């Protein structure tokens, strides 16, 4: 089984009302180190210094076979009340942690452990962490809408949708908590907690007992009063939860906490009550126990991990494009290759646009997905002179409602569990209410009128367009951080769902819209730096693009880590972030993602590659190819790095007929591997063995996927040693993979995301989640005639000396 290399660890801590527990968790795959697990109880009513000393002791026990330098971050599950953003305890009058009231726990832990000031430490409510842990690695991992409750000294609750905590909305209680909801003249926590059960038992039995465990022991001895206590508890708990389970459309209710260990005496009563009221969901108990909150704290840390400046709007370790290019640069490999415009062609800052806007009086501010329109609106309001009356209309007011948009996009998104959909044939205007667009007019009583937002140029306003562009890789970083969503979307969604919608719907619409309004654009702005845009007049961009289209040029490369990524790129390329765990890809040119950089007096501006294709595709491709490929640039060049890394997945790409009929693409993916560097044991998987049995191969792949059983791939697929300068041909439908130890220059046709993985070495992705396996699609495309000696003859190039 594949193991990640150069991995660091996350420290997960569960701080409870009577205990602290924790463990080290592999930052890549989320596997907990059992030998590091430590738990002990202590007096939470002790002095501040003593409590902190207990915590530090536990952390030292967890780290006994490791060191602080191995840590990537710390995630902590903490009861409330607590300021989870700043790490400040707000617990008071609860007979636990009173001494910590007002204390900055985050700073105290960093100081005690000798951690740097910017070391990431994340806090999250303990019930939410329990839910995240069970949904990630535990009993609730197969469900979409999960309600989790913890039953102990208090009542904890969390609502998860697609593994993301939901804390606001009409379908959940405010804050996503249940403890404070009124119930029978008191709050729910007084009823559904250890003290509630103890009071109930005392009422029935006429005697006090020392803890819920004592009631459990009596129930185990078949004492009727103890059994009735738990049975009534279960019935009333189900009745209390019923309206929230119904509103949230829960698939699963998972229970944890000390009381849940007695669930054998009340879970059946809960199930019966819910079923009788037509709630057919699974009611289950934790299978992780007190490790759930530890794993959940780690999962929350991973969800919120952002780049080095601790900003929260982008989730990546890649550097943001600087406003100005380093004058020295890198002579060997320039990660910011820019076309020189000459002096005074690029301007810096939103304030530098104000003079233009005031002169025009009415302007249209359109742009791509991912632009922070609220911030732009706020910045403009601050900059305009106070004497001016400014009207700013927002295109987000035009969108159809969520239900209408869902209905519109559904035909293009494929099945819910599919990675792929079909290219959308709608237009951007179809997502808006046409009446609202026509009713949006400049205010004649205002000095300045601005219509702002994606699609603004659809208005009838007679005004110049300022277009705010956004590189697609930067848009994805914002998407992963949850700071942007799909067009018109107002509900929570997973990264995979958002990306699928972007790729098959939003980007298609927005590219068509961008092309349609080219003749209206007067200014182009680079909006990837929220605090400091750069911009230029579109006529200057158009001149530069024409010159580029007639000459050799480079695009801005971008880099991405991956499950199999290596260390060659990280060690050899200057200017990239060397704190990244690895680099799997360096995309030198993949036009759906790469942008074009321009420079004027050190100022940098980036636009998407689409612009040069919209305007000068014939210059780029030639007349005949432009007729065939339109605005698509059909070739990509990228580097695959598996040096000191792992194998790529065993995969294939669709046939041209299949990709057209099923996904609406214009061409398919044919590849070549040119080996730029290789370890002595490096190799490439390519083609089938001569005696391949397709049915047996498929059955073994499916068994592996279902039961996590390793496959001896070379029984079915050929492995060819690879050395520097070797060249492999990989037509579509051919089974293949780059083995570990290679730096590959991949040159291929690129519809981009259509890779059908059959086997991925039983490893998770860097986020700890399994990568999708696509056996059905793969076997609809595999060419089983590419096997045996035919592969060596037809697909592996052999160098020959040509006589002069």
XYZ file of C-alpha atoms in Angstrom, residues 197-609:
413
model
C -31.220 11.214 33.665
C -30.214 11.288 37.329
C -33.223 13.440 38.205
C -35.522 11.155 36.214
C -34.213 8.068 37.995
C -34.513 9.741 41.405
C -38.145 10.619 40.606
C -38.952 7.035 39.582
C -36.933 5.175 42.240
C -37.155 7.596 45.116
C -33.404 7.446 45.672
C -30.265 9.137 44.396
C -27.454 7.285 42.673
C -23.886 8.301 41.973
C -23.762 8.833 38.209
C -25.397 7.467 35.056
C -23.010 4.499 35.115
C -24.760 3.273 38.285
C -28.132 3.398 36.498
C -26.610 1.529 33.561
C -25.257 -1.181 35.868
C -28.725 -1.591 37.418
C -30.287 -1.827 33.958
C -27.768 -4.535 33.073
C -29.068 -6.396 36.163
C -32.551 -5.981 34.640
C -33.814 -3.477 37.214
C -37.143 -2.256 35.792
C -36.840 1.317 37.067
C -33.409 1.745 35.463
C -34.666 0.282 32.175
C -37.728 2.573 32.239
C -35.492 5.575 32.937
C -33.481 4.942 29.772
C -36.546 3.974 27.699
C -38.393 7.190 28.560
C -35.198 9.148 27.951
C -34.983 7.685 24.443
C -38.620 8.395 23.629
C -38.421 11.992 24.769
C -35.076 12.579 23.085
C -36.558 11.348 19.777
C -39.602 13.592 20.244
C -37.362 16.593 20.923
C -35.118 15.933 17.907
C -37.939 15.020 15.515
C -38.742 18.500 14.071
C -35.061 19.302 13.467
C -34.344 15.932 11.850
C -37.320 16.493 9.579
C -36.416 20.094 8.657
C -32.783 19.208 7.967
C -33.799 16.148 5.908
C -31.292 14.122 7.926
C -29.986 10.824 6.541
C -28.410 9.856 9.825
C -28.430 10.635 13.538
C -25.152 9.655 15.180
C -24.779 9.722 18.965
C -21.678 9.940 21.116
C -20.702 10.901 24.632
C -20.756 8.873 27.820
C -24.535 8.340 27.886
C -24.481 6.843 24.382
C -22.630 3.851 25.819
C -25.948 2.915 27.426
C -27.776 3.241 24.069
C -28.710 -0.433 24.076
C -31.426 0.576 26.548
C -32.892 3.478 24.555
C -31.877 3.422 20.867
C -34.671 1.041 19.858
C -37.230 3.308 21.523
C -35.833 6.226 19.533
C -35.970 4.345 16.246
C -39.540 3.210 16.882
C -40.719 6.711 17.746
C -39.095 8.243 14.659
C -40.391 5.526 12.349
C -43.926 5.942 13.684
C -43.674 9.608 12.736
C -42.442 8.791 9.192
C -38.795 9.642 9.796
C -36.849 6.887 8.069
C -33.262 7.718 8.889
C -30.464 5.658 10.389
C -29.933 6.112 14.133
C -26.444 4.946 15.056
C -23.786 5.321 17.727
C -20.170 6.346 17.417
C -17.656 3.689 16.455
C -14.676 5.947 17.179
C -15.478 6.729 20.793
C -13.377 9.515 22.271
C -11.127 9.465 19.213
C -13.901 10.997 17.079
C -13.370 14.517 18.432
C -9.590 14.212 17.967
C -9.996 13.263 14.317
C -12.701 15.904 13.899
C -10.412 18.606 15.262
C -7.820 17.543 12.689
C -10.405 17.467 9.904
C -11.541 20.962 10.853
C -7.915 22.146 10.775
C -7.496 20.645 7.293
C -10.727 22.267 6.114
C -9.518 25.645 7.290
C -5.861 25.370 6.349
C -4.876 28.375 4.256
C -1.718 29.774 2.777
C 1.227 31.192 4.657
C -0.135 34.677 5.288
C -3.048 33.203 7.281
C -5.581 34.900 5.045
C -8.844 33.024 4.814
C -10.095 33.791 1.330
C -7.834 31.324 -0.523
C -6.903 27.763 0.405
C -3.504 26.963 -1.048
C 0.185 27.006 -0.282
C 0.938 28.783 -3.571
C 2.013 32.400 -3.493
C -0.321 35.148 -4.654
C 0.934 36.953 -7.763
C 2.947 39.965 -6.571
C 1.942 43.442 -7.728
C 5.511 44.083 -8.812
C 8.031 41.705 -10.284
C 11.400 41.304 -8.659
C 13.797 43.208 -10.891
C 16.420 40.472 -10.581
C 14.046 37.608 -11.405
C 15.252 34.103 -12.077
C 17.389 33.675 -15.148
C 17.009 29.864 -15.325
C 13.265 29.395 -14.945
C 11.002 32.412 -14.635
C 7.781 31.622 -12.765
C 6.421 35.057 -13.755
C 7.186 35.287 -17.511
C 5.676 38.586 -18.623
C 5.208 40.337 -21.953
C 6.801 43.789 -21.813
C 4.363 46.601 -22.592
C 6.614 49.597 -22.142
C 6.183 52.313 -19.540
C 2.932 53.606 -18.061
C 0.611 51.012 -19.522
C -0.449 49.318 -16.252
C -1.994 51.175 -13.306
C -2.208 50.152 -9.667
C -5.096 50.337 -7.174
C -8.830 50.895 -7.331
C -8.324 54.538 -6.412
C -6.513 55.116 -9.705
C -9.751 54.165 -11.524
C -11.826 56.845 -9.803
C -10.809 59.681 -12.118
C -11.918 57.615 -15.124
C -15.237 56.690 -13.470
C -16.021 60.297 -12.470
C -15.291 61.470 -16.001
C -17.610 58.835 -17.483
C -20.358 59.355 -14.840
C -21.909 56.005 -15.783
C -19.905 52.769 -15.976
C -20.505 49.042 -16.162
C -18.298 46.795 -13.983
C -18.577 43.234 -15.276
C -16.309 40.317 -14.498
C -15.613 36.630 -14.078
C -16.684 34.312 -11.275
C -14.751 34.636 -8.036
C -14.488 38.428 -7.918
C -15.159 39.871 -4.456
C -17.868 42.295 -5.523
C -18.796 43.310 -1.970
C -15.245 44.409 -1.247
C -15.032 46.262 -4.538
C -18.302 48.043 -3.766
C -17.072 48.952 -0.293
C -13.723 50.228 -1.597
C -15.425 52.407 -4.201
C -17.753 53.918 -1.607
C -14.766 54.952 0.503
C -12.855 56.513 -2.362
C -15.436 58.730 -4.065
C -15.552 62.330 -2.811
C -18.335 62.708 -0.244
C -19.971 65.514 -2.195
C -20.817 63.076 -5.005
C -24.054 61.120 -4.895
C -23.229 57.571 -6.034
C -25.658 54.842 -7.086
C -24.240 51.294 -7.249
C -26.584 48.571 -8.560
C -25.652 44.887 -8.108
C -26.315 42.121 -10.636
C -26.737 39.564 -7.853
C -30.223 41.035 -7.453
C -31.042 39.726 -10.939
C -30.400 36.023 -10.344
C -33.205 33.494 -10.550
C -33.967 31.801 -7.245
C -32.036 28.742 -6.091
C -34.710 26.259 -7.154
C -34.905 27.737 -10.662
C -31.119 27.695 -11.063
C -30.893 24.096 -9.791
C -33.457 23.072 -12.393
C -31.529 24.941 -15.093
C -28.146 23.316 -14.375
C -29.317 19.798 -13.469
C -29.172 18.366 -17.037
C -25.487 19.292 -17.293
C -24.161 17.867 -14.013
C -24.561 14.139 -14.578
C -25.296 11.845 -11.642
C -24.604 13.112 -8.121
C -21.687 10.708 -7.573
C -20.094 11.349 -10.973
C -17.003 13.490 -11.475
C -18.267 14.605 -14.889
C -21.199 16.282 -16.515
C -21.869 17.692 -19.985
C -20.911 21.085 -21.381
C -23.739 23.556 -20.889
C -25.394 25.103 -23.968
C -27.176 27.914 -22.085
C -26.236 31.590 -21.999
C -25.446 33.716 -18.959
C -28.663 35.722 -19.470
C -30.674 32.524 -18.846
C -29.650 32.657 -15.174
C -31.141 36.094 -14.626
C -34.647 37.471 -14.317
C -35.082 39.393 -17.568
C -37.567 41.837 -16.059
C -35.118 42.768 -13.297
C -32.413 43.426 -15.881
C -34.645 45.724 -17.926
C -35.842 47.551 -14.807
C -32.276 48.278 -13.684
C -31.596 51.807 -14.947
C -29.229 54.644 -14.012
C -30.568 57.060 -11.401
C -30.769 60.511 -13.017
C -30.539 62.172 -9.589
C -27.076 60.677 -8.926
C -23.694 62.057 -9.981
C -22.240 58.587 -10.524
C -24.071 55.442 -11.654
C -22.395 52.022 -11.558
C -23.850 48.632 -12.365
C -21.543 46.073 -10.783
C -21.271 42.275 -10.868
C -20.992 39.292 -13.161
C -23.186 39.846 -16.209
C -23.437 43.631 -15.762
C -22.906 44.183 -19.481
C -26.250 42.436 -20.135
C -27.906 45.656 -18.973
C -29.173 48.236 -21.448
C -26.882 50.913 -20.023
C -24.925 52.891 -22.599
C -21.602 53.008 -20.806
C -18.018 51.720 -21.026
C -17.289 48.320 -19.492
C -14.560 47.749 -16.917
C -13.984 43.989 -16.914
C -12.547 42.340 -13.766
C -10.800 39.134 -14.785
C -9.887 36.240 -12.491
C -7.344 33.456 -13.216
C -9.051 30.056 -12.932
C -6.412 28.592 -10.634
C -6.893 31.529 -8.245
C -10.650 31.093 -8.475
C -10.206 27.467 -7.393
C -8.130 28.486 -4.364
C -11.015 30.756 -3.326
C -13.518 27.988 -4.015
C -11.607 25.562 -1.763
C -11.608 28.158 1.006
C -15.356 28.586 0.633
C -15.018 32.296 -0.139
C -16.727 32.020 -3.559
C -19.575 29.910 -4.875
C -21.133 29.071 -8.204
C -23.256 31.609 -10.053
C -26.459 32.270 -8.132
C -25.776 29.510 -5.614
C -26.805 30.162 -2.022
C -26.457 26.720 -0.459
C -23.535 24.788 0.982
C -21.731 22.411 -1.359
C -18.580 20.332 -1.485
C -15.472 21.406 -3.425
C -16.077 18.596 -5.926
C -19.655 19.727 -6.562
C -18.573 23.348 -6.963
C -15.756 22.442 -9.368
C -18.010 20.246 -11.504
C -20.529 23.054 -11.779
C -17.775 25.586 -12.605
C -16.272 23.361 -15.299
C -19.433 22.218 -17.082
C -21.667 25.254 -16.548
C -20.271 28.486 -15.110
C -16.996 28.703 -17.018
C -18.760 27.830 -20.277
C -21.338 30.588 -19.787
C -18.803 33.144 -18.618
C -16.400 32.475 -21.487
C -19.206 32.951 -24.020
C -20.274 36.139 -22.239
C -16.703 37.448 -22.140
C -16.318 36.872 -25.879
C -19.652 38.538 -26.659
C -18.764 41.773 -24.858
C -15.172 42.204 -26.112
C -16.126 45.226 -28.225
C -17.618 46.923 -25.137
C -14.633 46.515 -22.818
C -12.655 49.700 -22.291
C -10.596 48.655 -19.248
C -9.361 45.239 -18.126
C -8.582 44.732 -14.417
C -6.728 41.875 -12.694
C -8.782 41.167 -9.547
C -6.807 38.288 -7.986
C -5.316 40.616 -5.334
C -8.378 41.862 -3.408
C -6.532 44.753 -1.783
C -4.694 45.994 -4.844
C -5.942 45.521 -8.389
C -3.891 46.334 -11.443
C -5.552 47.514 -14.654
C -4.916 48.715 -18.194
C -6.841 50.051 -21.155
C -8.178 47.241 -23.305
C -6.845 48.733 -26.547
C -3.295 48.316 -25.179
C -4.037 44.723 -24.194
C -5.381 44.008 -27.670
C -2.213 45.371 -29.312
C -0.034 43.285 -27.000
C -2.057 40.135 -27.678
C -1.740 40.594 -31.415
C 2.040 40.927 -31.123
C 2.191 37.857 -28.882
C 0.063 35.839 -31.322
C 2.671 36.453 -34.023
C 5.670 35.523 -31.873
C 6.976 33.010 -29.336
C 5.650 33.590 -25.818
C 5.240 31.828 -22.463
C 2.222 31.738 -20.189
C 2.375 31.935 -16.400
C 3.031 28.390 -15.113
C 1.252 27.089 -12.052
C 2.042 24.297 -9.649
C -0.020 21.786 -7.723
C 0.704 19.165 -5.071
C -0.770 15.679 -5.367
C -1.007 12.254 -3.765
C 1.863 10.905 -5.868
C 3.887 14.141 -6.124
C 7.662 14.219 -5.957
C 10.511 16.455 -4.858
C 12.411 17.314 -8.070
C 10.419 20.476 -8.848
C 10.582 21.654 -5.247
C 14.346 21.185 -5.093
C 15.201 22.651 -8.492
C 12.825 25.510 -9.278
C 13.516 28.842 -7.580
C 10.666 31.080 -6.499
C 8.007 28.487 -5.721
C 6.890 27.748 -2.170
C 9.274 25.094 -0.882
C 7.135 24.528 2.204
C 4.632 22.663 0.008
C 4.576 18.918 0.764
C 5.403 18.017 -2.865
C 4.725 19.053 -6.421
C 2.888 16.594 -8.651
C 2.331 18.957 -11.571
C 3.974 22.006 -13.057
C 1.591 23.218 -15.751
C 3.677 25.066 -18.291
C 0.679 25.439 -20.565
C -2.837 24.178 -19.973
C -5.052 26.892 -21.317
C -8.186 26.307 -19.231
C -5.994 27.305 -16.261
C -2.912 29.314 -17.260
C -2.964 33.067 -17.619
C -0.975 35.588 -19.660
C 1.218 38.032 -17.730
C 2.013 41.594 -18.775
C 4.554 43.975 -17.252
C 4.926 47.732 -17.294
C 7.507 49.427 -15.046
C 7.593 46.288 -12.858
C 3.791 46.276 -12.381
C 2.183 42.925 -13.260
C -1.246 42.220 -14.707
C -2.663 38.795 -15.598
C -5.513 37.921 -17.953
C -6.911 34.541 -18.909
C -5.583 32.783 -22.015
